[in-house]
PDB file of C-alpha atoms in Angstrom:
ATOM      1  CA  MET A   1      18.356 -29.643 120.542  1.00 46.00           C
ATOM      2  CA  PRO A   2      21.731 -30.811 121.138  1.00 49.00           C
ATOM      3  CA  PRO A   3      24.700 -28.143 122.163  1.00 47.00           C
ATOM      4  CA  SER A   4      26.900 -29.602 119.475  1.00 48.00           C
ATOM      5  CA  LYS A   5      24.323 -28.280 117.129  1.00 47.00           C
ATOM      6  CA  LYS A   6      24.596 -24.980 118.605  1.00 46.00           C
ATOM      7  CA  ARG A   7      28.015 -24.378 118.390  1.00 48.00           C
ATOM      8  CA  LYS A   8      27.766 -25.251 114.759  1.00 45.00           C
ATOM      9  CA  MET A   9      25.268 -22.806 113.883  1.00 48.00           C
ATOM     10  CA  ASN A  10      26.982 -19.991 115.699  1.00 47.00           C
ATOM     11  CA  SER A  11      30.326 -20.897 113.535  1.00 45.00           C
ATOM     12  CA  THR A  12      28.597 -20.480 110.239  1.00 45.00           C
ATOM     13  CA  THR A  13      27.338 -17.205 111.437  1.00 46.00           C
ATOM     14  CA  LYS A  14      30.186 -15.736 112.740  1.00 44.00           C
ATOM     15  CA  VAL A  15      31.557 -17.054 109.567  1.00 42.00           C
ATOM     16  CA  THR A  16      28.936 -15.051 107.574  1.00 43.00           C
ATOM     17  CA  LYS A  17      29.342 -11.759 109.329  1.00 44.00           C
ATOM     18  CA  GLU A  18      32.700 -12.315 108.929  1.00 46.00           C
ATOM     19  CA  ALA A  19      32.259 -11.926 105.832  1.00 43.00           C
ATOM     20  CA  LYS A  20      29.768  -9.380 105.213  1.00 44.00           C
ATOM     21  CA  VAL A  21      32.223  -7.846 107.270  1.00 42.00           C
ATOM     22  CA  SER A  22      34.679  -7.978 105.051  1.00 46.00           C
ATOM     23  CA  GLY A  23      32.842  -7.831 102.161  1.00 45.00           C
ATOM     24  CA  THR A  24      31.723  -4.623 102.889  1.00 44.00           C
ATOM     25  CA  ALA A  25      35.686  -3.311 103.530  1.00 42.00           C
ATOM     26  CA  GLU A  26      36.480  -4.287 100.517  1.00 42.00           C
ATOM     27  CA  THR A  27      33.757  -2.537  98.744  1.00 42.00           C
ATOM     28  CA  THR A  28      34.980   0.575 101.202  1.00 41.00           C
ATOM     29  CA  THR A  29      38.485  -0.248  99.690  1.00 41.00           C
ATOM     30  CA  GLU A  30      37.226  -0.380  96.537  1.00 42.00           C
ATOM     31  CA  SER A  31      35.115   2.894  96.527  1.00 42.00           C
ATOM     32  CA  PRO A  32      37.388   5.433  96.104  1.00 42.00           C
ATOM     33  CA  SER A  33      39.591   3.597  93.308  1.00 44.00           C
ATOM     34  CA  GLU A  34      36.037   3.975  91.217  1.00 43.00           C
ATOM     35  CA  ALA A  35      34.611   6.934  92.244  1.00 42.00           C
ATOM     36  CA  PRO A  36      36.964   9.084  89.511  1.00 43.00           C
ATOM     37  CA  LEU A  37      35.521   6.537  86.769  1.00 41.00           C
ATOM     38  CA  GLU A  38      32.122   7.453  87.247  1.00 44.00           C
ATOM     39  CA  SER A  39      33.298  11.072  88.025  1.00 45.00           C
ATOM     40  CA  MET A  40      34.903  10.801  84.275  1.00 44.00           C
ATOM     41  CA  THR A  41      31.959   8.732  82.552  1.00 43.00           C
ATOM     42  CA  LYS A  42      30.092  11.174  83.698  1.00 44.00           C
ATOM     43  CA  SER A  43      31.779  13.916  82.403  1.00 44.00           C
ATOM     44  CA  ASP A  44      32.700  12.312  79.566  1.00 47.00           C
ATOM     45  CA  GLY A  45      28.900  12.034  78.874  1.00 46.00           C
ATOM     46  CA  PHE A  46      28.294  15.694  79.206  1.00 43.00           C
ATOM     47  CA  GLU A  47      30.753  16.403  77.284  1.00 46.00           C
ATOM     48  CA  GLY A  48      28.631  14.182  74.420  1.00 49.00           C
ATOM     49  CA  SER A  49      25.671  15.414  74.947  1.00 48.00           C
ATOM     50  CA  GLU A  50      27.124  18.578  74.515  1.00 48.00           C
ATOM     51  CA  LYS A  51      28.589  17.824  71.044  1.00 47.00           C
ATOM     52  CA  SER A  52      25.467  15.851  70.484  1.00 50.00           C
ATOM     53  CA  GLU A  53      23.483  19.114  70.692  1.00 50.00           C
ATOM     54  CA  SER A  54      25.891  20.805  69.075  1.00 51.00           C
ATOM     55  CA  ASP A  55      26.109  18.819  65.319  1.00 53.00           C
ATOM     56  CA  GLY A  56      22.159  18.515  65.870  1.00 53.00           C
ATOM     57  CA  THR A  57      22.082  22.555  65.767  1.00 56.00           C
ATOM     58  CA  THR A  58      24.752  22.723  62.425  1.00 60.00           C
ATOM     59  CA  ALA A  59      22.984  19.218  60.905  1.00 59.00           C
ATOM     60  CA  GLN A  60      19.241  21.526  60.838  1.00 69.00           C
ATOM     61  CA  PRO A  61      20.658  24.034  58.991  1.00 70.00           C
ATOM     62  CA  ASN A  62      22.187  22.080  56.718  1.00 79.00           C
ATOM     63  CA  ALA A  63      19.073  19.800  55.765  1.00 78.00           C
ATOM     64  CA  GLN A  64      17.016  22.719  55.773  1.00 80.00           C
ATOM     65  CA  ASN A  65      19.587  24.480  52.935  1.00 83.00           C
ATOM     66  CA  THR A  66      19.740  20.803  50.800  1.00 87.00           C
ATOM     67  CA  ALA A  67      15.986  21.313  51.135  1.00 86.00           C
ATOM     68  CA  ALA A  68      14.989  24.182  50.033  1.00 87.00           C
ATOM     69  CA  ALA A  69      17.656  23.724  46.912  1.00 88.00           C
ATOM     70  CA  ARG A  70      15.805  20.338  45.983  1.00 88.00           C
ATOM     71  CA  ALA A  71      12.293  22.613  46.119  1.00 89.00           C
ATOM     72  CA  GLN A  72      14.453  24.983  44.022  1.00 89.00           C
ATOM     73  CA  GLU A  73      15.273  22.656  41.586  1.00 91.00           C
ATOM     74  CA  ARG A  74      11.607  20.662  41.475  1.00 91.00           C
ATOM     75  CA  GLN A  75      10.714  24.276  40.713  1.00 91.00           C
ATOM     76  CA  GLU A  76      12.706  24.981  38.112  1.00 92.00           C
ATOM     77  CA  LYS A  77      12.123  22.086  36.543  1.00 92.00           C
ATOM     78  CA  PHE A  78       8.215  22.480  36.366  1.00 92.00           C
ATOM     79  CA  LYS A  79       8.952  25.913  34.681  1.00 91.00           C
ATOM     80  CA  ALA A  80      11.213  24.344  32.148  1.00 92.00           C
ATOM     81  CA  LEU A  81       8.046  21.305  31.118  1.00 92.00           C
ATOM     82  CA  GLN A  82       5.608  24.443  31.310  1.00 91.00           C
ATOM     83  CA  ALA A  83       7.618  26.228  29.299  1.00 92.00           C
ATOM     84  CA  ARG A  84       8.308  22.929  26.423  1.00 91.00           C
ATOM     85  CA  ALA A  85       4.641  22.260  26.940  1.00 91.00           C
ATOM     86  CA  LYS A  86       3.208  25.416  25.724  1.00 91.00           C
ATOM     87  CA  LYS A  87       5.869  25.499  22.472  1.00 90.00           C
ATOM     88  CA  SER A  88       4.570  22.014  22.027  1.00 90.00           C
ATOM     89  CA  SER A  89       0.900  23.287  21.589  1.00 89.00           C
ATOM     90  CA  GLU A  90       1.170  26.496  19.777  1.00 91.00           C
ATOM     91  CA  ARG A  91       3.532  24.687  17.464  1.00 90.00           C
ATOM     92  CA  ASN A  92       0.393  21.966  17.406  1.00 90.00           C
ATOM     93  CA  LEU A  93      -1.622  25.020  16.598  1.00 89.00           C
ATOM     94  CA  LYS A  94      -0.073  26.300  13.412  1.00 89.00           C
ATOM     95  CA  GLU A  95       0.590  22.500  11.919  1.00 89.00           C
ATOM     96  CA  THR A  96      -3.330  22.156  12.329  1.00 88.00           C
ATOM     97  CA  ALA A  97      -4.187  25.449  10.679  1.00 87.00           C
ATOM     98  CA  ALA A  98      -1.602  24.744   7.819  1.00 85.00           C
ATOM     99  CA  GLU A  99      -3.237  21.693   7.201  1.00 84.00           C
ATOM    100  CA  SER A 100      -6.957  22.978   7.591  1.00 83.00           C
ATOM    101  CA  ARG A 101      -5.523  25.288   4.602  1.00 81.00           C
ATOM    102  CA  ARG A 102      -4.186  23.421   2.308  1.00 78.00           C
ATOM    103  CA  LEU A 103      -7.047  20.501   2.502  1.00 77.00           C
ATOM    104  CA  ALA A 104      -9.548  23.599   2.189  1.00 78.00           C
ATOM    105  CA  ALA A 105      -7.496  24.519  -0.658  1.00 74.00           C
ATOM    106  CA  ASP A 106      -7.848  22.556  -4.450  1.00 75.00           C
ATOM    107  CA  PRO A 107      -5.137  20.865  -5.358  1.00 77.00           C
ATOM    108  CA  GLY A 108      -5.861  20.672  -9.132  1.00 79.00           C
ATOM    109  CA  LEU A 109      -6.346  25.014  -8.655  1.00 79.00           C
ATOM    110  CA  LEU A 110      -3.034  25.222  -6.872  1.00 79.00           C
ATOM    111  CA  SER A 111      -1.269  23.173 -10.227  1.00 84.00           C
ATOM    112  CA  SER A 112      -2.719  25.167 -12.424  1.00 85.00           C
ATOM    113  CA  LEU A 113      -1.993  28.476 -10.627  1.00 85.00           C
ATOM    114  CA  ALA A 114       1.588  26.538 -10.989  1.00 88.00           C
ATOM    115  CA  ARG A 115       2.214  25.635 -14.328  1.00 90.00           C
ATOM    116  CA  LYS A 116      -0.044  29.598 -15.903  1.00 91.00           C
ATOM    117  CA  GLN A 117       2.553  31.107 -13.552  1.00 91.00           C
ATOM    118  CA  ALA A 118       5.594  28.535 -15.298  1.00 89.00           C
ATOM    119  CA  VAL A 119       4.320  29.857 -18.719  1.00 91.00           C
ATOM    120  CA  ALA A 120       4.262  32.965 -17.904  1.00 92.00           C
ATOM    121  CA  SER A 121       7.807  33.135 -16.897  1.00 89.00           C
ATOM    122  CA  HIS A 122       8.738  31.213 -19.570  1.00 87.00           C
ATOM    123  CA  ASN A 123       7.030  33.892 -21.838  1.00 90.00           C
ATOM    124  CA  LEU A 124       8.632  36.911 -19.925  1.00 90.00           C
ATOM    125  CA  LEU A 125      12.076  35.529 -20.249  1.00 87.00           C
ATOM    126  CA  LYS A 126      12.091  34.938 -23.909  1.00 88.00           C
ATOM    127  CA  ALA A 127      10.488  38.381 -24.905  1.00 90.00           C
ATOM    128  CA  ASP A 128      13.268  40.027 -22.533  1.00 89.00           C
ATOM    129  CA  THR A 129      16.282  37.821 -24.512  1.00 88.00           C
ATOM    130  CA  THR A 130      14.094  38.103 -27.931  1.00 88.00           C
ATOM    131  CA  VAL A 131      14.509  42.302 -27.107  1.00 89.00           C
ATOM    132  CA  ALA A 132      17.629  41.998 -25.846  1.00 87.00           C
ATOM    133  CA  GLY A 133      19.131  40.282 -29.272  1.00 87.00           C
ATOM    134  CA  GLU A 134      20.128  37.206 -27.863  1.00 87.00           C
ATOM    135  CA  ASP A 135      19.194  33.181 -28.420  1.00 87.00           C
ATOM    136  CA  PHE A 136      16.592  32.087 -25.994  1.00 85.00           C
ATOM    137  CA  GLU A 137      17.440  28.645 -26.247  1.00 82.00           C
ATOM    138  CA  ARG A 138      20.961  29.020 -25.689  1.00 84.00           C
ATOM    139  CA  LYS A 139      20.027  31.384 -22.542  1.00 82.00           C
ATOM    140  CA  ARG A 140      17.407  28.488 -21.317  1.00 80.00           C
ATOM    141  CA  ALA A 141      20.458  25.715 -22.282  1.00 80.00           C
ATOM    142  CA  TRP A 142      22.849  27.431 -19.658  1.00 83.00           C
ATOM    143  CA  ASP A 143      19.958  26.133 -16.871  1.00 81.00           C
ATOM    144  CA  TRP A 144      20.774  23.152 -17.649  1.00 84.00           C
ATOM    145  CA  THR A 145      23.885  20.310 -17.946  1.00 88.00           C
ATOM    146  CA  VAL A 146      24.766  18.274 -20.724  1.00 87.00           C
ATOM    147  CA  GLU A 147      23.723  14.588 -18.690  1.00 91.00           C
ATOM    148  CA  ASP A 148      20.195  16.138 -18.389  1.00 89.00           C
ATOM    149  CA  SER A 149      20.230  17.546 -21.523  1.00 86.00           C
ATOM    150  CA  LYS A 150      20.255  14.102 -22.765  1.00 90.00           C
ATOM    151  CA  LYS A 151      17.767  12.799 -20.532  1.00 92.00           C
ATOM    152  CA  TRP A 152      15.857  15.140 -21.684  1.00 89.00           C
ATOM    153  CA  ASP A 153      16.281  13.990 -25.403  1.00 90.00           C
ATOM    154  CA  LYS A 154      16.079  10.675 -24.168  1.00 93.00           C
ATOM    155  CA  ARG A 155      12.300  11.146 -23.184  1.00 92.00           C
ATOM    156  CA  LEU A 156      10.716  13.583 -25.619  1.00 90.00           C
ATOM    157  CA  ASP A 157      11.822  10.237 -28.171  1.00 91.00           C
ATOM    158  CA  LYS A 158      10.081   7.873 -26.129  1.00 88.00           C
ATOM    159  CA  LYS A 159       7.301   9.710 -25.778  1.00 88.00           C
ATOM    160  CA  GLN A 160       7.059  10.172 -29.516  1.00 88.00           C
ATOM    161  CA  ARG A 161       7.701   6.236 -29.941  1.00 84.00           C
ATOM    162  CA  HIS A 162       4.833   5.753 -27.679  1.00 80.00           C
ATOM    163  CA  ARG A 163       2.896   7.990 -29.568  1.00 81.00           C
ATOM    164  CA  ASP A 164       3.465   6.402 -32.992  1.00 79.00           C
ATOM    165  CA  ASP A 165       3.036   3.038 -31.515  1.00 76.00           C
ATOM    166  CA  VAL A 166      -0.223   3.590 -29.908  1.00 75.00           C
ATOM    167  CA  ALA A 167      -2.079   2.573 -33.484  1.00 72.00           C
ATOM    168  CA  PHE A 168      -2.580  -1.256 -34.281  1.00 74.00           C
ATOM    169  CA  GLN A 169       0.149  -2.894 -35.772  1.00 77.00           C
ATOM    170  CA  ASP A 170      -0.515  -6.317 -35.657  1.00 83.00           C
ATOM    171  CA  TYR A 171      -0.939  -8.753 -32.944  1.00 87.00           C
ATOM    172  CA  ARG A 172       2.982  -9.571 -32.246  1.00 88.00           C
ATOM    173  CA  GLN A 173       3.450  -6.076 -31.634  1.00 85.00           C
ATOM    174  CA  GLU A 174       0.134  -5.864 -29.230  1.00 84.00           C
ATOM    175  CA  ALA A 175       1.290  -8.327 -27.308  1.00 88.00           C
ATOM    176  CA  ARG A 176       4.602  -7.164 -26.843  1.00 88.00           C
ATOM    177  CA  LYS A 177       3.207  -3.865 -25.666  1.00 85.00           C
ATOM    178  CA  ALA A 178       0.925  -5.697 -23.316  1.00 83.00           C
ATOM    179  CA  TYR A 179       4.000  -7.246 -22.158  1.00 87.00           C
ATOM    180  CA  LYS A 180       5.593  -4.280 -21.364  1.00 86.00           C
ATOM    181  CA  ARG A 181       2.972  -2.815 -19.578  1.00 83.00           C
ATOM    182  CA  GLN A 182       3.031  -5.928 -17.546  1.00 83.00           C
ATOM    183  CA  LEU A 183       6.984  -5.177 -16.739  1.00 86.00           C
ATOM    184  CA  ARG A 184       5.713  -1.578 -15.747  1.00 85.00           C
ATOM    185  CA  ASP A 185       3.217  -2.565 -13.238  1.00 81.00           C
ATOM    186  CA  MET A 186       5.411  -5.768 -11.871  1.00 81.00           C
ATOM    187  CA  LYS A 187       7.223  -4.856  -8.302  1.00 82.00           C
ATOM    188  CA  PRO A 188       9.519  -7.533  -8.001  1.00 82.00           C
ATOM    189  CA  ASP A 189      10.411  -8.413  -4.328  1.00 83.00           C
ATOM    190  CA  LEU A 190      14.528  -8.113  -4.497  1.00 87.00           C
ATOM    191  CA  GLU A 191      14.751  -8.625  -0.614  1.00 89.00           C
ATOM    192  CA  ALA A 192      13.566 -12.215  -0.804  1.00 85.00           C
ATOM    193  CA  TYR A 193      14.950 -13.040  -4.489  1.00 86.00           C
ATOM    194  CA  GLU A 194      18.313 -12.435  -2.900  1.00 88.00           C
ATOM    195  CA  ASN A 195      18.002 -14.435   0.486  1.00 89.00           C
ATOM    196  CA  SER A 196      16.387 -17.077  -1.610  1.00 84.00           C
ATOM    197  CA  LYS A 197      19.807 -17.323  -4.216  1.00 83.00           C
ATOM    198  CA  MET A 198      22.122 -16.790  -0.737  1.00 85.00           C
ATOM    199  CA  ALA A 199      20.380 -19.922   0.308  1.00 85.00           C
ATOM    200  CA  ALA A 200      20.628 -21.755  -2.988  1.00 81.00           C
ATOM    201  CA  ILE A 201      24.298 -21.227  -2.999  1.00 81.00           C
ATOM    202  CA  GLN A 202      24.734 -21.975   1.020  1.00 83.00           C
ATOM    203  CA  LYS A 203      23.156 -25.405  -0.043  1.00 81.00           C
ATOM    204  CA  ALA A 204      25.343 -26.245  -2.914  1.00 79.00           C
ATOM    205  CA  ALA A 205      28.437 -25.269  -1.787  1.00 79.00           C
ATOM    206  CA  LYS A 206      27.467 -27.397   1.513  1.00 80.00           C
ATOM    207  CA  SER A 207      26.253 -30.436  -0.282  1.00 77.00           C
ATOM    208  CA  GLY A 208      29.761 -29.826  -2.501  1.00 75.00           C
ATOM    209  CA  GLY A 209      28.655 -29.017  -5.952  1.00 74.00           C
ATOM    210  CA  LEU A 210      29.478 -25.432  -5.605  1.00 76.00           C
ATOM    211  CA  GLU A 211      32.579 -24.242  -5.075  1.00 76.00           C
ATOM    212  CA  ILE A 212      33.585 -20.550  -3.807  1.00 77.00           C
ATOM    213  CA  VAL A 213      36.838 -19.295  -5.321  1.00 77.00           C
ATOM    214  CA  GLU A 214      38.137 -15.415  -4.191  1.00 78.00           C
ATOM    215  CA  THR A 215      40.144 -14.037  -7.051  1.00 79.00           C
ATOM    216  CA  LEU A 216      43.137 -11.871  -6.480  1.00 79.00           C
ATOM    217  CA  GLU A 217      40.532  -8.449  -6.416  1.00 80.00           C
ATOM    218  CA  GLY A 218      38.567  -9.755  -3.620  1.00 77.00           C
ATOM    219  CA  GLU A 219      35.500 -10.574  -5.587  1.00 78.00           C
ATOM    220  CA  LEU A 220      33.961 -13.993  -4.765  1.00 75.00           C
ATOM    221  CA  VAL A 221      32.973 -16.344  -7.776  1.00 76.00           C
ATOM    222  CA  ALA A 222      30.997 -19.596  -7.424  1.00 75.00           C
ATOM    223  CA  VAL A 223      32.203 -22.340  -9.730  1.00 75.00           C
ATOM    224  CA  ASP A 224      30.177 -25.098 -10.428  1.00 74.00           C
ATOM    225  CA  GLN A 225      31.817 -28.462  -9.736  1.00 70.00           C
ATOM    226  CA  ASP A 226      29.354 -31.065 -11.307  1.00 68.00           C
ATOM    227  CA  GLY A 227      27.561 -28.810 -14.095  1.00 64.00           C
ATOM    228  CA  THR A 228      24.441 -29.156 -11.724  1.00 65.00           C
ATOM    229  CA  PHE A 229      23.788 -25.455 -10.155  1.00 70.00           C
ATOM    230  CA  TYR A 230      23.447 -23.246 -12.881  1.00 71.00           C
ATOM    231  CA  SER A 231      20.245 -23.485 -15.336  1.00 70.00           C
ATOM    232  CA  THR A 232      20.657 -24.978 -18.866  1.00 72.00           C
ATOM    233  CA  ALA A 233      18.055 -26.117 -20.981  1.00 73.00           C
ATOM    234  CA  ASP A 234      17.341 -29.584 -19.775  1.00 75.00           C
ATOM    235  CA  SER A 235      17.159 -28.426 -16.136  1.00 72.00           C
ATOM    236  CA  THR A 236      14.063 -29.427 -14.389  1.00 74.00           C
ATOM    237  CA  ASP A 237      14.687 -27.852 -11.218  1.00 71.00           C
ATOM    238  CA  PHE A 238      12.341 -25.466 -11.992  1.00 71.00           C
ATOM    239  CA  VAL A 239       9.124 -27.480 -11.463  1.00 76.00           C
ATOM    240  CA  GLU A 240      10.209 -27.571  -7.519  1.00 78.00           C
ATOM    241  CA  ASN A 241       9.562 -24.472  -6.874  1.00 78.00           C
ATOM    242  CA  ARG A 242       6.754 -23.162  -4.601  1.00 83.00           C
ATOM    243  CA  PRO A 243       5.486 -20.222  -4.709  1.00 83.00           C
ATOM    244  CA  ASP A 244       4.158 -18.366  -2.124  1.00 85.00           C
ATOM    245  CA  ARG A 245       0.099 -17.555  -1.293  1.00 89.00           C
ATOM    246  CA  ALA A 246       0.730 -13.631  -2.047  1.00 86.00           C
ATOM    247  CA  GLY A 247       2.373 -14.500  -5.823  1.00 84.00           C
ATOM    248  CA  VAL A 248      -0.685 -16.844  -7.225  1.00 90.00           C
ATOM    249  CA  ASP A 249      -2.652 -14.252  -5.746  1.00 92.00           C
ATOM    250  CA  ARG A 250      -0.625 -11.578  -8.118  1.00 87.00           C
ATOM    251  CA  LEU A 251      -0.856 -13.687 -10.724  1.00 88.00           C
ATOM    252  CA  VAL A 252      -4.755 -14.642 -10.560  1.00 93.00           C
ATOM    253  CA  ASN A 253      -5.362 -10.184 -10.340  1.00 90.00           C
ATOM    254  CA  ASP A 254      -3.233 -10.046 -13.705  1.00 85.00           C
ATOM    255  CA  LEU A 255      -5.142 -12.872 -15.086  1.00 89.00           C
ATOM    256  CA  ASN A 256      -8.995 -10.921 -14.333  1.00 93.00           C
ATOM    257  CA  LYS A 257      -7.983  -8.063 -15.370  1.00 88.00           C
ATOM    258  CA  ALA A 258      -6.749  -9.333 -18.643  1.00 84.00           C
ATOM    259  CA  GLU A 259      -9.811 -10.977 -19.214  1.00 91.00           C
ATOM    260  CA  ASP A 260     -12.084  -7.846 -17.778  1.00 91.00           C
ATOM    261  CA  MET A 261      -9.892  -6.199 -20.293  1.00 85.00           C
ATOM    262  CA  ARG A 262     -10.295  -8.532 -22.974  1.00 85.00           C
ATOM    263  CA  MET A 263     -14.420  -8.549 -22.562  1.00 87.00           C
ATOM    264  CA  LYS A 264     -14.868  -4.741 -22.186  1.00 85.00           C
ATOM    265  CA  LYS A 265     -13.573  -3.963 -25.307  1.00 79.00           C
ATOM    266  CA  ARG A 266     -15.214  -6.928 -26.931  1.00 77.00           C
ATOM    267  CA  ARG A 267     -18.780  -4.914 -25.775  1.00 74.00           C
ATOM    268  CA  ASP A 268     -17.324  -1.800 -26.920  1.00 72.00           C
ATOM    269  CA  ARG A 269     -16.027  -2.889 -30.475  1.00 67.00           C
ATOM    270  CA  GLY A 270     -20.096  -2.652 -32.446  1.00 61.00           C
ATOM    271  CA  LYS A 271     -21.365   0.028 -29.971  1.00 62.00           C
ATOM    272  CA  GLY A 272     -20.961   3.104 -32.875  1.00 57.00           C
ATOM    273  CA  ASP A 273     -22.995   0.668 -35.476  1.00 55.00           C
ATOM    274  CA  THR A 274     -26.287   1.341 -34.411  1.00 55.00           C
ATOM    275  CA  GLU A 275     -27.192   4.808 -36.443  1.00 57.00           C
ATOM    276  CA  GLY A 276     -30.094   2.981 -38.425  1.00 64.00           C
ATOM    277  CA  ASP A 277     -32.908   1.308 -37.446  1.00 71.00           C
ATOM    278  CA  VAL A 278     -33.109  -0.678 -34.198  1.00 76.00           C
ATOM    279  CA  THR A 279     -34.053  -4.103 -35.163  1.00 79.00           C
ATOM    280  CA  PHE A 280     -32.831  -5.899 -31.808  1.00 82.00           C
ATOM    281  CA  ILE A 281     -33.934  -6.263 -27.999  1.00 87.00           C
ATOM    282  CA  ASN A 282     -30.331  -7.042 -26.566  1.00 83.00           C
ATOM    283  CA  GLU A 283     -26.462  -7.558 -27.113  1.00 80.00           C
ATOM    284  CA  LYS A 284     -26.616 -11.215 -28.615  1.00 87.00           C
ATOM    285  CA  ASN A 285     -29.958 -10.161 -30.767  1.00 90.00           C
ATOM    286  CA  ARG A 286     -27.938  -7.268 -32.254  1.00 85.00           C
ATOM    287  CA  GLN A 287     -25.214  -9.517 -33.445  1.00 86.00           C
ATOM    288  CA  PHE A 288     -27.353 -12.196 -34.514  1.00 91.00           C
ATOM    289  CA  ASN A 289     -29.048  -9.471 -37.219  1.00 89.00           C
ATOM    290  CA  GLN A 290     -25.386  -8.307 -38.260  1.00 88.00           C
ATOM    291  CA  LYS A 291     -24.536 -12.104 -39.426  1.00 91.00           C
ATOM    292  CA  LEU A 292     -27.596 -12.248 -41.420  1.00 91.00           C
ATOM    293  CA  ALA A 293     -27.089  -9.038 -42.246  1.00 88.00           C
ATOM    294  CA  ARG A 294     -23.519  -9.857 -43.811  1.00 89.00           C
ATOM    295  CA  ALA A 295     -25.118 -13.293 -45.448  1.00 90.00           C
ATOM    296  CA  TYR A 296     -28.481 -11.904 -46.919  1.00 90.00           C
ATOM    297  CA  ASN A 297     -28.441  -7.780 -47.249  1.00 88.00           C
ATOM    298  CA  LYS A 298     -27.506  -8.272 -51.600  1.00 86.00           C
ATOM    299  CA  TYR A 299     -30.709 -10.272 -51.795  1.00 88.00           C
ATOM    300  CA  THR A 300     -33.414  -8.208 -49.537  1.00 87.00           C
ATOM    301  CA  SER A 301     -31.726  -5.032 -49.471  1.00 85.00           C
ATOM    302  CA  GLU A 302     -34.295  -3.974 -52.683  1.00 85.00           C
ATOM    303  CA  ILE A 303     -37.436  -5.599 -51.092  1.00 85.00           C
ATOM    304  CA  ARG A 304     -36.739  -3.520 -48.434  1.00 81.00           C
ATOM    305  CA  ASP A 305     -36.297  -0.436 -49.663  1.00 81.00           C
ATOM    306  CA  SER A 306     -39.419  -0.899 -51.054  1.00 83.00           C
ATOM    307  CA  PHE A 307     -41.355  -1.726 -48.215  1.00 80.00           C
ATOM    308  CA  GLU A 308     -39.955   1.408 -46.787  1.00 77.00           C
ATOM    309  CA  ARG A 309     -40.846   3.295 -49.499  1.00 78.00           C
ATOM    310  CA  GLY A 310     -44.423   1.462 -49.788  1.00 74.00           C
ATOM    311  CA  THR A 311     -44.187   0.470 -53.771  1.00 65.00           C
ATOM    312  CA  MET A 312     -44.010  -2.600 -52.677  1.00 53.00           C
ATOM    313  CA  ILE A 313     -47.439  -4.451 -54.100  1.00 53.00           C
TER     314      ILE A 313
END
């Protein structure tokens, strides 16, 4: 190898050696300044570990206390639930026993006992009042107000009129009684009626045929503008009404009930007329024999009597 190249390699190795020497020198010079920092960090780390150990020792009793408190709270809630369950079971048992006693008792017997007790107390009060020389009706009226007395008198008058109205008078009165009976049995749906009425008013107000006016007293009054909202004798709007299915079924049931009642009265009309000889085999034959009797009895009564006596030749 040429000597020039050897000289270059020596120079580079020298440079690297010098750099290494300088680096070691720098490190030796810098090491005294870094030593306090390392000692400080080590001391700080030791102190931090001591603090963390002390914090851990203090946090452990706190966690134990909170766990114990939670366990105590859960135990108290469980005891309260147990007490509530016991109380509810006892109450259910008492109600079940009362229900069984009420079902075992006869309601008719209880009502009769209550009625007998009321009659006995009434007779006892009347006897005590008579012995004391006082007016029984006056003393009894002390327990009632004037309004209650008027209602009672009205009720008694209504019952008396009803008793007097039972007998047949004419077909007009019979139709009136049937109409009143149907009114008593009818149960109108007032809520649906109010809803349909409000819907009709709103529809008429939107179309302009009805005007809602508020008076000075705050009352709302509907004013018919063109005379088409309120029904008259010439109105035909009712034909557009479509009743619901329940209303149709109720009407059919009422008609069927009236027909059954009419047929029952018709069947029971002549059941008490069979004191004599039985000359029929069914209901239609009995009715036919009655028609014949009404037409020919006045001619055949003597012949039949002779047949029955055995004196007919």
